[in-house]
PDB file of C-alpha atoms in Angstrom:
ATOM      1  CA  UNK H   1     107.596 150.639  90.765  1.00 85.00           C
ATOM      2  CA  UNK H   2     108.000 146.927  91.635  1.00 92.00           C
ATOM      3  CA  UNK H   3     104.455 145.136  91.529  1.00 95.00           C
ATOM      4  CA  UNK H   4     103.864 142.865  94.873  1.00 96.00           C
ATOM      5  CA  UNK H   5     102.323 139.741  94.113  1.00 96.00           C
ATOM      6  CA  UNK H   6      98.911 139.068  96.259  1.00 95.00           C
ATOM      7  CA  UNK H   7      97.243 136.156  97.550  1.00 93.00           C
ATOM      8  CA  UNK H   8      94.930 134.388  94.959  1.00 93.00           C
ATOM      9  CA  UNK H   9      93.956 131.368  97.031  1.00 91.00           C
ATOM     10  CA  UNK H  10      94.840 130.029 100.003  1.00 91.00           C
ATOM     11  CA  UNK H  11      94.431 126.033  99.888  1.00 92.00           C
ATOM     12  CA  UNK H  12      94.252 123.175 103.216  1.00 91.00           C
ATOM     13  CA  UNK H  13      96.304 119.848 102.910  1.00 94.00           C
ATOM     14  CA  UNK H  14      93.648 117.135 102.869  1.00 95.00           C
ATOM     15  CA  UNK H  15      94.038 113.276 103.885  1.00 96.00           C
ATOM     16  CA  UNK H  16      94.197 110.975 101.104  1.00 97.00           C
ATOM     17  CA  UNK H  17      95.352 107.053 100.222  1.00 97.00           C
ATOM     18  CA  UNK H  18      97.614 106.658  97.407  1.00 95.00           C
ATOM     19  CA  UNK H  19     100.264 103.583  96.229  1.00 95.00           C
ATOM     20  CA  UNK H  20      99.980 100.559  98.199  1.00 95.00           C
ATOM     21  CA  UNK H  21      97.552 102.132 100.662  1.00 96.00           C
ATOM     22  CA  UNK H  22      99.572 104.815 101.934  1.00 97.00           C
ATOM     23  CA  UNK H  23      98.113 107.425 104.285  1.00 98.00           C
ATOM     24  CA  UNK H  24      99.140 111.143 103.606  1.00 98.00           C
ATOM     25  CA  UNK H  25      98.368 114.779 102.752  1.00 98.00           C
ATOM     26  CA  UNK H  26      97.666 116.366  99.467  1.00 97.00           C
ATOM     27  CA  UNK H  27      97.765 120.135  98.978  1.00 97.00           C
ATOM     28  CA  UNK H  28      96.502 120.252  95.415  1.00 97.00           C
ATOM     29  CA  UNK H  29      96.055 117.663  92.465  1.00 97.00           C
ATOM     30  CA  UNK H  30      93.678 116.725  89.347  1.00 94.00           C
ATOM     31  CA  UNK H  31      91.016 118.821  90.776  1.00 91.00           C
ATOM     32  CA  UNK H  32      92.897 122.004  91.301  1.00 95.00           C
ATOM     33  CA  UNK H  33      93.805 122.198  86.955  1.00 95.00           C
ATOM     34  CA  UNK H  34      94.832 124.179  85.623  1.00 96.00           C
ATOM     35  CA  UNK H  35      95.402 126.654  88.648  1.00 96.00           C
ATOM     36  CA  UNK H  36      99.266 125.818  89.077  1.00 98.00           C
ATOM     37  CA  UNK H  37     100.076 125.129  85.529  1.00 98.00           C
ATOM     38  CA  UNK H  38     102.741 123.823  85.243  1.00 98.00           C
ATOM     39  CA  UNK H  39     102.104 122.286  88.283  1.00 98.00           C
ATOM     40  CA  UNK H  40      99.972 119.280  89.076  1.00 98.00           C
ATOM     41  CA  UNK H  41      99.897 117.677  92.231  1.00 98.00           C
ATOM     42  CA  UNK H  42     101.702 118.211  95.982  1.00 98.00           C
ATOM     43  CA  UNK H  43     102.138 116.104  98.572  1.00 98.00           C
ATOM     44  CA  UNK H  44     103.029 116.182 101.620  1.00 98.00           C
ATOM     45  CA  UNK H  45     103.889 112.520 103.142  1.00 98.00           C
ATOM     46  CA  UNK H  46     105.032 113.722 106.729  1.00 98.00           C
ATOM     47  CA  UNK H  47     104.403 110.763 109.435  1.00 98.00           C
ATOM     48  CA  UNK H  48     105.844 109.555 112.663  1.00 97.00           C
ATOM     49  CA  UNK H  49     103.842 105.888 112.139  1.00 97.00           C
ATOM     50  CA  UNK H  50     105.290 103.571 110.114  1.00 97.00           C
ATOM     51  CA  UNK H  51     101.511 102.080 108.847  1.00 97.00           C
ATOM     52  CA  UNK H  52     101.062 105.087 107.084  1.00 97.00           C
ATOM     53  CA  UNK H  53     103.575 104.896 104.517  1.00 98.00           C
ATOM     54  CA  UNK H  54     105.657 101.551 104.366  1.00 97.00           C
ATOM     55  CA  UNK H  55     103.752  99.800 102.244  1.00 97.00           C
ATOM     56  CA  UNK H  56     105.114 102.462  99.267  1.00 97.00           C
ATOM     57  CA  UNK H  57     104.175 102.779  95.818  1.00 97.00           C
ATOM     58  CA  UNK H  58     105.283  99.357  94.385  1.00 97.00           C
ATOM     59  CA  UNK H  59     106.034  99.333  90.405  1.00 96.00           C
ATOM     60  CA  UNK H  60     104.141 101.504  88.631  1.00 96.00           C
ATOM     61  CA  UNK H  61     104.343 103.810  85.139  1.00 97.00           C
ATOM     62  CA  UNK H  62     104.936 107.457  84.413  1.00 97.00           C
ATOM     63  CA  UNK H  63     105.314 108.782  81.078  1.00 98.00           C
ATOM     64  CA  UNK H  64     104.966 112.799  80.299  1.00 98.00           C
ATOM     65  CA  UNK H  65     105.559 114.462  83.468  1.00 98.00           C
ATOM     66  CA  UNK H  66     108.240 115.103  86.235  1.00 98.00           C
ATOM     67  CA  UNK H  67     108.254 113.897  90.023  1.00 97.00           C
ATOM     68  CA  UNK H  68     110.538 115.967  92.002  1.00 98.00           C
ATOM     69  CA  UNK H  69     110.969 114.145  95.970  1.00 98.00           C
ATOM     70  CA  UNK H  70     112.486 116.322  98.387  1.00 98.00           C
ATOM     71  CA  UNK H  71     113.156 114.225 101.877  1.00 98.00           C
ATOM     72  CA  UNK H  72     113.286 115.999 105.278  1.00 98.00           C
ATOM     73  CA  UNK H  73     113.438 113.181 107.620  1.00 98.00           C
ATOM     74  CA  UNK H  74     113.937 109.196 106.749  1.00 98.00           C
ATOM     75  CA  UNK H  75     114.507 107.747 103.160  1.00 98.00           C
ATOM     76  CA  UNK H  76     112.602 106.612 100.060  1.00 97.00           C
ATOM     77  CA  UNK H  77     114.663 103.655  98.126  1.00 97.00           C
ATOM     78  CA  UNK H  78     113.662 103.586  94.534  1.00 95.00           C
ATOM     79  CA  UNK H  79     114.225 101.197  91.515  1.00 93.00           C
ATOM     80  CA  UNK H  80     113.210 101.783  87.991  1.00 91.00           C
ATOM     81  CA  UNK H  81     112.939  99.991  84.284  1.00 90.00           C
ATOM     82  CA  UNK H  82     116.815 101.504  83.191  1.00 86.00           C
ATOM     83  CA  UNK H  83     118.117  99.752  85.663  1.00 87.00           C
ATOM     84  CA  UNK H  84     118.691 102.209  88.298  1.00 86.00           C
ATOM     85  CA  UNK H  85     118.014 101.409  92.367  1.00 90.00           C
ATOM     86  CA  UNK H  86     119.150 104.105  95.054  1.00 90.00           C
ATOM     87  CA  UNK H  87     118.189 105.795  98.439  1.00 96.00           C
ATOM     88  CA  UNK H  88     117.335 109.332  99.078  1.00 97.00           C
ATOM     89  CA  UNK H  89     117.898 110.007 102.546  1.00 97.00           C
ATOM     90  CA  UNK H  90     117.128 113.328 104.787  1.00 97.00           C
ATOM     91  CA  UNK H  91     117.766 116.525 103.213  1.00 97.00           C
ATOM     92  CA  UNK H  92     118.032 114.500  99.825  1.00 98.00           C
ATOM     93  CA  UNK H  93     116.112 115.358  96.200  1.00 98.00           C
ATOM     94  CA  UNK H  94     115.426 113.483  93.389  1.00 97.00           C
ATOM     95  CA  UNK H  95     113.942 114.984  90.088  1.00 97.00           C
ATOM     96  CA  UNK H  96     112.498 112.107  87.766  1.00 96.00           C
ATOM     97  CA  UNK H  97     112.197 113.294  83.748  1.00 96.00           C
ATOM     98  CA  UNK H  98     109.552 110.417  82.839  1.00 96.00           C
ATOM     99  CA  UNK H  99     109.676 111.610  79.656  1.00 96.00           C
ATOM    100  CA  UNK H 100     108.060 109.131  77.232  1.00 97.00           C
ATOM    101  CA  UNK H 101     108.033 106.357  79.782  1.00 96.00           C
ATOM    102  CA  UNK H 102     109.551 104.792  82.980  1.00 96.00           C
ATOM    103  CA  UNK H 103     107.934 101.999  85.256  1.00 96.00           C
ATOM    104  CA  UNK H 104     109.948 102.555  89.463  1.00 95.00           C
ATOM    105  CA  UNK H 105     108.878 101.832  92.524  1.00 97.00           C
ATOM    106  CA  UNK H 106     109.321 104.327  95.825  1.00 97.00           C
ATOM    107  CA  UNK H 107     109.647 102.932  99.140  1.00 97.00           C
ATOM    108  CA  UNK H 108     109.649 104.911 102.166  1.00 97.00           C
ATOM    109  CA  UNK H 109     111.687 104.152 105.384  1.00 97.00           C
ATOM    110  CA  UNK H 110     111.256 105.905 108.245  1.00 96.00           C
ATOM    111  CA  UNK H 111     114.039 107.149 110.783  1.00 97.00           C
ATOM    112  CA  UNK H 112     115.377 104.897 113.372  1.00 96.00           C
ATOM    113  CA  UNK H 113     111.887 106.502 115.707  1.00 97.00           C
ATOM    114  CA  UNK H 114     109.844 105.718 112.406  1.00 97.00           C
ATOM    115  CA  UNK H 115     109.382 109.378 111.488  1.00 98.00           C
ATOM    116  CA  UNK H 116     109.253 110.109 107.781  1.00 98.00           C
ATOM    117  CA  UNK H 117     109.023 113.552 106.311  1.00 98.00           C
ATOM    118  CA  UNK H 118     109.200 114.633 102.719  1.00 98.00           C
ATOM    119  CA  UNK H 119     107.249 115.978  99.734  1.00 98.00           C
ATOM    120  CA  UNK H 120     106.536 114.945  96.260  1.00 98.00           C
ATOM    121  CA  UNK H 121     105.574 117.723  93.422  1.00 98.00           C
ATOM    122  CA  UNK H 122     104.758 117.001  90.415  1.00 98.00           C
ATOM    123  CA  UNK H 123     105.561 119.002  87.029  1.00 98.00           C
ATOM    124  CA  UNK H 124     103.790 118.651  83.460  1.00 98.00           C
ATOM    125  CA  UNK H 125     105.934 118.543  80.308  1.00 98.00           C
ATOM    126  CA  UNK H 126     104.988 120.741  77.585  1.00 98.00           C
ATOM    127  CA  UNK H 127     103.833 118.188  74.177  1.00 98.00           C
ATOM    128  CA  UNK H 128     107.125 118.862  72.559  1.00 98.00           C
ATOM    129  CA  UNK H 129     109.161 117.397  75.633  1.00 98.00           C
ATOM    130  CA  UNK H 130     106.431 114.713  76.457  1.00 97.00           C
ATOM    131  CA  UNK H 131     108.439 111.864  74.850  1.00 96.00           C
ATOM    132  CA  UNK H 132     112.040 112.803  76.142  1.00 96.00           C
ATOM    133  CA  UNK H 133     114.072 110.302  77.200  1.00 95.00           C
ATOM    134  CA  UNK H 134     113.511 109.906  80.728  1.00 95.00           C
ATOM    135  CA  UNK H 135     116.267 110.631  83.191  1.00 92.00           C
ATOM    136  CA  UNK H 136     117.151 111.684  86.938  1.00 92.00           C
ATOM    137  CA  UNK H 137     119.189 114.163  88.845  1.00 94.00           C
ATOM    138  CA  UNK H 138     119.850 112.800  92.401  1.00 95.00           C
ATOM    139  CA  UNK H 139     120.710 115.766  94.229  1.00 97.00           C
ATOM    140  CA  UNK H 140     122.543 115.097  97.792  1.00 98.00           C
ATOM    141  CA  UNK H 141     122.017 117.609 100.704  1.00 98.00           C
ATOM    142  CA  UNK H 142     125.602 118.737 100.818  1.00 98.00           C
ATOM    143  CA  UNK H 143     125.290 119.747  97.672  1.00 98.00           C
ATOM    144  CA  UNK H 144     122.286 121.753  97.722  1.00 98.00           C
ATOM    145  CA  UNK H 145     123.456 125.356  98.544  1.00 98.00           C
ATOM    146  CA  UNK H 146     122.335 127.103 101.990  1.00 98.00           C
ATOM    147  CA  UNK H 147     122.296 130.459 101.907  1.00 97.00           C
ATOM    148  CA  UNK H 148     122.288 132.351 105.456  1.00 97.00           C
ATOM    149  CA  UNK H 149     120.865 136.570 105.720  1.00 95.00           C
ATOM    150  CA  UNK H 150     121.929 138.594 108.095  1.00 87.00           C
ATOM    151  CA  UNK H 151     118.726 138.923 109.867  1.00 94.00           C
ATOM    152  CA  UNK H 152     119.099 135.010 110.589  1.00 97.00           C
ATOM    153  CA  UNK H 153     117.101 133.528 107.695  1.00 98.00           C
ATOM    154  CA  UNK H 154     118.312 130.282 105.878  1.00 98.00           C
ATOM    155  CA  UNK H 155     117.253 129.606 102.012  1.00 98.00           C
ATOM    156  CA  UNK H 156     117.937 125.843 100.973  1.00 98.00           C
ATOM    157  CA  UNK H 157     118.389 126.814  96.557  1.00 98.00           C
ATOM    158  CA  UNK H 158     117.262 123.150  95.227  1.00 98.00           C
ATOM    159  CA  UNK H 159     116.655 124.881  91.951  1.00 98.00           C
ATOM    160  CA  UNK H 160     117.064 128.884  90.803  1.00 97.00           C
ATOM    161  CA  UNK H 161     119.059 131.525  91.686  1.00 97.00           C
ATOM    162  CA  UNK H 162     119.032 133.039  94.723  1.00 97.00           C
ATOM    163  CA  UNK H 163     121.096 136.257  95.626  1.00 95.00           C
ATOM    164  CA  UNK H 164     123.592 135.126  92.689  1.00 96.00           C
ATOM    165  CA  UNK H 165     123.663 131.795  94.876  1.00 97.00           C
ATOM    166  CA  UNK H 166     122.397 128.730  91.858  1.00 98.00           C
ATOM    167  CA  UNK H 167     120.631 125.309  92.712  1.00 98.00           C
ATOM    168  CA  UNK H 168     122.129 122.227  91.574  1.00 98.00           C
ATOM    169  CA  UNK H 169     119.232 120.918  89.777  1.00 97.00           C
ATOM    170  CA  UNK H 170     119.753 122.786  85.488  1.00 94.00           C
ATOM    171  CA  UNK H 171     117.874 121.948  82.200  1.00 93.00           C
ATOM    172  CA  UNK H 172     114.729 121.616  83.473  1.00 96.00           C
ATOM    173  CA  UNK H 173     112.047 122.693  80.238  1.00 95.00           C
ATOM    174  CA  UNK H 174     109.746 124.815  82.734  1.00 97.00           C
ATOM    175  CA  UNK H 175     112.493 127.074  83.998  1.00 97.00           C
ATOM    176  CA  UNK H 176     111.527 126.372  87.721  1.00 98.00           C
ATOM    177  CA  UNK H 177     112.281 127.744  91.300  1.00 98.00           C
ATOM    178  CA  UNK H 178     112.271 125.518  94.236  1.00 98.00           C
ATOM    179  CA  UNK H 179     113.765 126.991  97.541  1.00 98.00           C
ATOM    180  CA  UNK H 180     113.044 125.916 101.305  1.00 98.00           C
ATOM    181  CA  UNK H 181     113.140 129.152 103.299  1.00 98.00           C
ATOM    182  CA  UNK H 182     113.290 129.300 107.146  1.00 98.00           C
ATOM    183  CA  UNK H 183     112.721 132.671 108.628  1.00 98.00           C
ATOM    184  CA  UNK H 184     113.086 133.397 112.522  1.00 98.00           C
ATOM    185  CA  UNK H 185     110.662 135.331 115.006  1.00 97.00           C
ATOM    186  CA  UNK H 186     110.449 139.019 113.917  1.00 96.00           C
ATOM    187  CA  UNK H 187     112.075 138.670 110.538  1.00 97.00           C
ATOM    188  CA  UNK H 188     111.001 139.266 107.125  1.00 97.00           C
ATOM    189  CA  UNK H 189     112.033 138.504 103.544  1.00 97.00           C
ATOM    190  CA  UNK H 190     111.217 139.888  99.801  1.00 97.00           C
ATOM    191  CA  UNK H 191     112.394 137.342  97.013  1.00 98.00           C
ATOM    192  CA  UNK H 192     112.006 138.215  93.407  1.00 98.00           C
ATOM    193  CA  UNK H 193     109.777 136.485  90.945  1.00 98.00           C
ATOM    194  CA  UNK H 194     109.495 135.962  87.449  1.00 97.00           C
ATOM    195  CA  UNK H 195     106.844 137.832  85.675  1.00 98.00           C
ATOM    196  CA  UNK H 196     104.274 135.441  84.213  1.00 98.00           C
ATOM    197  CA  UNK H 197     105.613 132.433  86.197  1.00 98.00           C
ATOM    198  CA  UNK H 198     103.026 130.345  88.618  1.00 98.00           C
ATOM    199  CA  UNK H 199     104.290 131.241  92.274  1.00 98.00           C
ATOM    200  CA  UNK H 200     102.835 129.467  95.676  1.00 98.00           C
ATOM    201  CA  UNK H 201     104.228 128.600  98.791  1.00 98.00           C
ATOM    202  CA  UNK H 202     103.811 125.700 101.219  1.00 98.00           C
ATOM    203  CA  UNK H 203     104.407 126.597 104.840  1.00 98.00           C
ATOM    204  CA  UNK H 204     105.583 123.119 106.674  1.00 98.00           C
ATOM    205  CA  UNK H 205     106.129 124.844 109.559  1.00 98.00           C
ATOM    206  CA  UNK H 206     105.560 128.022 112.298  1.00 97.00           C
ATOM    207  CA  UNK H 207     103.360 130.334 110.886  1.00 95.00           C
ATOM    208  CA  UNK H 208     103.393 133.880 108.811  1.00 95.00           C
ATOM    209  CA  UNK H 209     102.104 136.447 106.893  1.00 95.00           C
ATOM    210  CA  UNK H 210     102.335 136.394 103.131  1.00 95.00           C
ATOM    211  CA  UNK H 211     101.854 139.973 100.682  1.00 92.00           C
ATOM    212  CA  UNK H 212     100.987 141.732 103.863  1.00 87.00           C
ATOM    213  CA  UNK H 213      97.632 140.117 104.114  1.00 80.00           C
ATOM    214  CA  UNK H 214      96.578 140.193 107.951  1.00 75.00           C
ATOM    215  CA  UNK H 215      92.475 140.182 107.488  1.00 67.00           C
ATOM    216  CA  UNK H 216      90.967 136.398 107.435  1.00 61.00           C
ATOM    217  CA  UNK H 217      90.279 134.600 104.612  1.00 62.00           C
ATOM    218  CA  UNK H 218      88.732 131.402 103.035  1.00 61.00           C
ATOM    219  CA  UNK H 219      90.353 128.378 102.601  1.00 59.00           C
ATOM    220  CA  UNK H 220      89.444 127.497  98.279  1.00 58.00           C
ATOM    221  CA  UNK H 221      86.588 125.589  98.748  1.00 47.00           C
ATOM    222  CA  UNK H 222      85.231 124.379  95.217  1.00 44.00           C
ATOM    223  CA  UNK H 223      84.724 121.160  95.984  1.00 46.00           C
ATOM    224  CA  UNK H 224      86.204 120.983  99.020  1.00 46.00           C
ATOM    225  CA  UNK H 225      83.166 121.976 101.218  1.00 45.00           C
ATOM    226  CA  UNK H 226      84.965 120.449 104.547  1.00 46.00           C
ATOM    227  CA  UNK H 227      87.115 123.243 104.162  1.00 47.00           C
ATOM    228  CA  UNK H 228      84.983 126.347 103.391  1.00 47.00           C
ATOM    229  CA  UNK H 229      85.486 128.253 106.556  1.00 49.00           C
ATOM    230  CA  UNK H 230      87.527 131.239 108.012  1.00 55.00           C
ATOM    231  CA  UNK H 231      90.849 131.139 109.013  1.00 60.00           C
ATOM    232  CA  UNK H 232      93.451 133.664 110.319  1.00 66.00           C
ATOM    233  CA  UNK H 233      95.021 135.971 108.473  1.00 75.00           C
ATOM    234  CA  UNK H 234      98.512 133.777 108.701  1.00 86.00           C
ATOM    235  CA  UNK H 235      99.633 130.958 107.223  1.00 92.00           C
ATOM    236  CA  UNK H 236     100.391 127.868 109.230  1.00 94.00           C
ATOM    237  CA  UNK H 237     101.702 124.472 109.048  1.00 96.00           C
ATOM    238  CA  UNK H 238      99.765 122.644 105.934  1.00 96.00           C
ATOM    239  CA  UNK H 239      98.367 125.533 104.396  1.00 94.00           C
ATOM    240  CA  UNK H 240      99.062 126.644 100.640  1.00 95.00           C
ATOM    241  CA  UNK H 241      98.966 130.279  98.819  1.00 95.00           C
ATOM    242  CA  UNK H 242      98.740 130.285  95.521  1.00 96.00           C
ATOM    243  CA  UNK H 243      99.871 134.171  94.480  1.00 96.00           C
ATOM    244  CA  UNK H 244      98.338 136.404  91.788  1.00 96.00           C
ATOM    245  CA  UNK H 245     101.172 137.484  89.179  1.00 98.00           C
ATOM    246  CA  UNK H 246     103.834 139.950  89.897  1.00 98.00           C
ATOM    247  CA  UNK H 247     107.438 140.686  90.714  1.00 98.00           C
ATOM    248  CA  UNK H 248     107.842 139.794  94.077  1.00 98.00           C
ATOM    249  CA  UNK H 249     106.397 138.143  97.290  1.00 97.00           C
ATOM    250  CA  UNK H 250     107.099 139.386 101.165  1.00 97.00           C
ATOM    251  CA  UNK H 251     106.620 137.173 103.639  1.00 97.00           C
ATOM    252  CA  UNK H 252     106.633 138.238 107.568  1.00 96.00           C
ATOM    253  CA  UNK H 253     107.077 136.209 110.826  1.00 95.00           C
ATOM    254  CA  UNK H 254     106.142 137.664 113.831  1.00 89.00           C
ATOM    255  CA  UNK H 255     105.549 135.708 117.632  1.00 91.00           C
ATOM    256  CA  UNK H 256     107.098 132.712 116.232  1.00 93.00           C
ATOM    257  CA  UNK H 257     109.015 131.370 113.194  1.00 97.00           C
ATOM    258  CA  UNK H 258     108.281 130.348 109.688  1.00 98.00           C
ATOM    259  CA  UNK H 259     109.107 127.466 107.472  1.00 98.00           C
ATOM    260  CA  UNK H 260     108.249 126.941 103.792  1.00 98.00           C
ATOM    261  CA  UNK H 261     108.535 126.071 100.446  1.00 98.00           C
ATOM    262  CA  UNK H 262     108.254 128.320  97.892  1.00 98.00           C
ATOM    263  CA  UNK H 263     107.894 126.666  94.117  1.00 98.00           C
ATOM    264  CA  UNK H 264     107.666 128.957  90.736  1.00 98.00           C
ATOM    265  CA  UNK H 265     107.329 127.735  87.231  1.00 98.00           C
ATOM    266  CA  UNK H 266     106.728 128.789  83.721  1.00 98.00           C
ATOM    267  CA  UNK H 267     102.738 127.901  82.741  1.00 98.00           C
ATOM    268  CA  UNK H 268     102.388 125.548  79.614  1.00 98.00           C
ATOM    269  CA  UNK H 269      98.965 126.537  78.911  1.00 98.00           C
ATOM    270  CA  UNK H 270      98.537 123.065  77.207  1.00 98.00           C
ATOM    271  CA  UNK H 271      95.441 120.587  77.027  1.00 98.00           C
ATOM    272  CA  UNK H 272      96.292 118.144  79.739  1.00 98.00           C
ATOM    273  CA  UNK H 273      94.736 114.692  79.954  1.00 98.00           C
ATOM    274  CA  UNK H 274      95.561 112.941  82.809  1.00 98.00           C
ATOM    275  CA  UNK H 275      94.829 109.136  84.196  1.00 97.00           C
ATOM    276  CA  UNK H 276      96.548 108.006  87.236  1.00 95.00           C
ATOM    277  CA  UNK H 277     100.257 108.146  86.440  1.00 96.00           C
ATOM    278  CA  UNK H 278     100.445 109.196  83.591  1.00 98.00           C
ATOM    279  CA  UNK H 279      99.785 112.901  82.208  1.00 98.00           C
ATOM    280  CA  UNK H 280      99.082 113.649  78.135  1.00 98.00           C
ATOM    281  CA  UNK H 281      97.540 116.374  75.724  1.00 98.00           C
ATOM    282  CA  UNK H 282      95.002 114.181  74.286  1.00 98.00           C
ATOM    283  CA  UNK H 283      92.345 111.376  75.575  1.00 98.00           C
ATOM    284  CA  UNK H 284      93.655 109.465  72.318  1.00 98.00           C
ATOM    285  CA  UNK H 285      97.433 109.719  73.464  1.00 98.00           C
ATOM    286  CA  UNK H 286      96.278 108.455  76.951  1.00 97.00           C
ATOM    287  CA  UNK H 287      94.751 105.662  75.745  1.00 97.00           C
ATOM    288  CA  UNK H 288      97.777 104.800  73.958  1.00 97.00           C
ATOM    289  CA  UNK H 289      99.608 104.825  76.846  1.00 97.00           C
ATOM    290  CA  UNK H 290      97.425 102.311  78.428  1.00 97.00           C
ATOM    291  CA  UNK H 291      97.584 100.152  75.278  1.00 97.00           C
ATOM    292  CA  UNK H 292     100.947  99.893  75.822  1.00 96.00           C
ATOM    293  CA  UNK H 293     101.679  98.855  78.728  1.00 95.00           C
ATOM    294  CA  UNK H 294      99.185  95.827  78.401  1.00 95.00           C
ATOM    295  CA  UNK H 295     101.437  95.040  75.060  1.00 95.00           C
ATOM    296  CA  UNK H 296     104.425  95.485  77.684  1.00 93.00           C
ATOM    297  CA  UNK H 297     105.733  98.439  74.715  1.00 95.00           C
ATOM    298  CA  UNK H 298     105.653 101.143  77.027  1.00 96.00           C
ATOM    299  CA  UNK H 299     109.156 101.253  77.458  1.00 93.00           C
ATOM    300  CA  UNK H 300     111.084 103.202  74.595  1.00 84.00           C
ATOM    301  CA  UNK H 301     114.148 101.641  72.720  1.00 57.00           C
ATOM    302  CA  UNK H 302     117.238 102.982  74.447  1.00 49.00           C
ATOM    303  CA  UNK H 303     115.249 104.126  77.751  1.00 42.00           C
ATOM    304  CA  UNK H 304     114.974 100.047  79.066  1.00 38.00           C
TER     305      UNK H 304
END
């Protein structure tokens, strides 16, 4: 018999200022650990006003840990330490392997009616890939697979394998799934997961009903008391569930539509120790970090 994940906790984007005073949501970060291990932090930078976001995250460091940027709407232009400088436009990923170091700078740009709309995750690196040379795959939306059901729904496969239909992002240490899945009014869907693997999904748009769960529930609310209240037994735009461990997960739209993003990964279970940008095992690695990048030696030899 196959064993249907359930709802663990259901988390509410939150405002927050990050970079160069830019004004977004976060779904979960330092606070939530280790919850989504291997996962660390979501964002959700949606906007139609440019003074929310176009000041961008000017140079900065990473070392230890992925950034994965998936743009819906507008464009984030990036340059970075090896020398690289790009655009990600609409529909557009990027998958930064920090690795054991990289200093880059993201810039958002809106549409030509100043609407921006994309989402950064970020992965941890297990200790024995922490100081891999950094690297990026810059994934373009025609060539990120779309696969289309027969009952109407549409799966965008970023990364995984999806009814023997593969992602284009490979070689990725936490064996990860990341799939954008748009089901229409009156529709529902049953994906496969990996048991053991951390599995949540993001719904970014419309609303739905996850592992048959149609009784209200609490938002998670350790220390988050401005969201420790009821809400309906659906999912809707900005809200996360985080699913207990199993083989699969059915999702179910009813009046209306559902969009969302549903991310799975293979837990560490490592010591993390984690200061701004940069993610480690120990407080003494961390500090090294720090230490070097005031001695401007952050920067590996054959990674600058």
């Amino acid at each position: 018999m196959t064993i249907s994940r359930k709802i663990r906790k259901v988390f509410k984007s939150r405002p927050i200022i990050q970079g160069a005073d830019v004004h977004l949501m976060q779904v979960f970060g330092h606070r939530e650990i280790p919850l989504f291990d291997p996962f660390l932090l979501l964002d959700d930078f949606r906007s139609n006003n440019p003074d929310d976001y176009l000041s961008g995250f000017p140079w900065h460091p990473h070392r230890g840990i992925e950034t994965i940027t998936y743009v819906l709407t507008g464009a984030v232009e990036h340059g970075d330490s090896m020398g690289n400088s790009g655009r990600i436009s609409s529909g557009d990923v990027q998958w930064m392997t920090a690795g054991s170091g990289i200093i880059h700078q993201e810039m958002p740009k809106g549409d030509p009616n100043g609407v921006l709309e994309g989402f950064q995750l970020w992965a941890n690196l297990p200790a024995a890939h922490k100081m891999m040379d950094p690297h990026y795959q810059e994934i373009r939306s025609d060539q990120i697979p779309i696969l289309r059901l027969d009952n109407g729904i549409r799966i965008a496969v970023i990364c995984g394998t999806v009814e023997g239909v593969t992602g284009p992002v490979s070689d990725i240490v936490i064996e990860p799934e990341y799939i954008d899945v748009t089901l229409p009014a009156q529709t529902a869907y049953v994906h496969p997961t990996k048991t053991g693997h951390t599995v949540f999904a993001y719904v970014i748009d419309g609303k739905g009903y996850f592992c048959g769960e149609k009784k209200p529930f609490s938002y998670e609310s350790e220390g988050r008391n401005d969201y420790d209240l009821e809400v309906p037994p659906y999912l809707g735009n900005g809200t996360l569930a985080l699913f207990e461990d199993g083989e699969e997960i059915a999702v179910s739209a009813e009046d209306e539509g559902i969009r969302f993003l549903l991310v799975s990964g293979k837990p560490i279970g490592e010591p993390i120790a984690w200061r701004g940008p940069i993610v480690m095992n120990t407080q003494e690695e961390l500090r090294s970090a720090f230490d070097e990048l005031q001695k401007e030696t952050f920067i590996k030899k054959g990674t600058g």
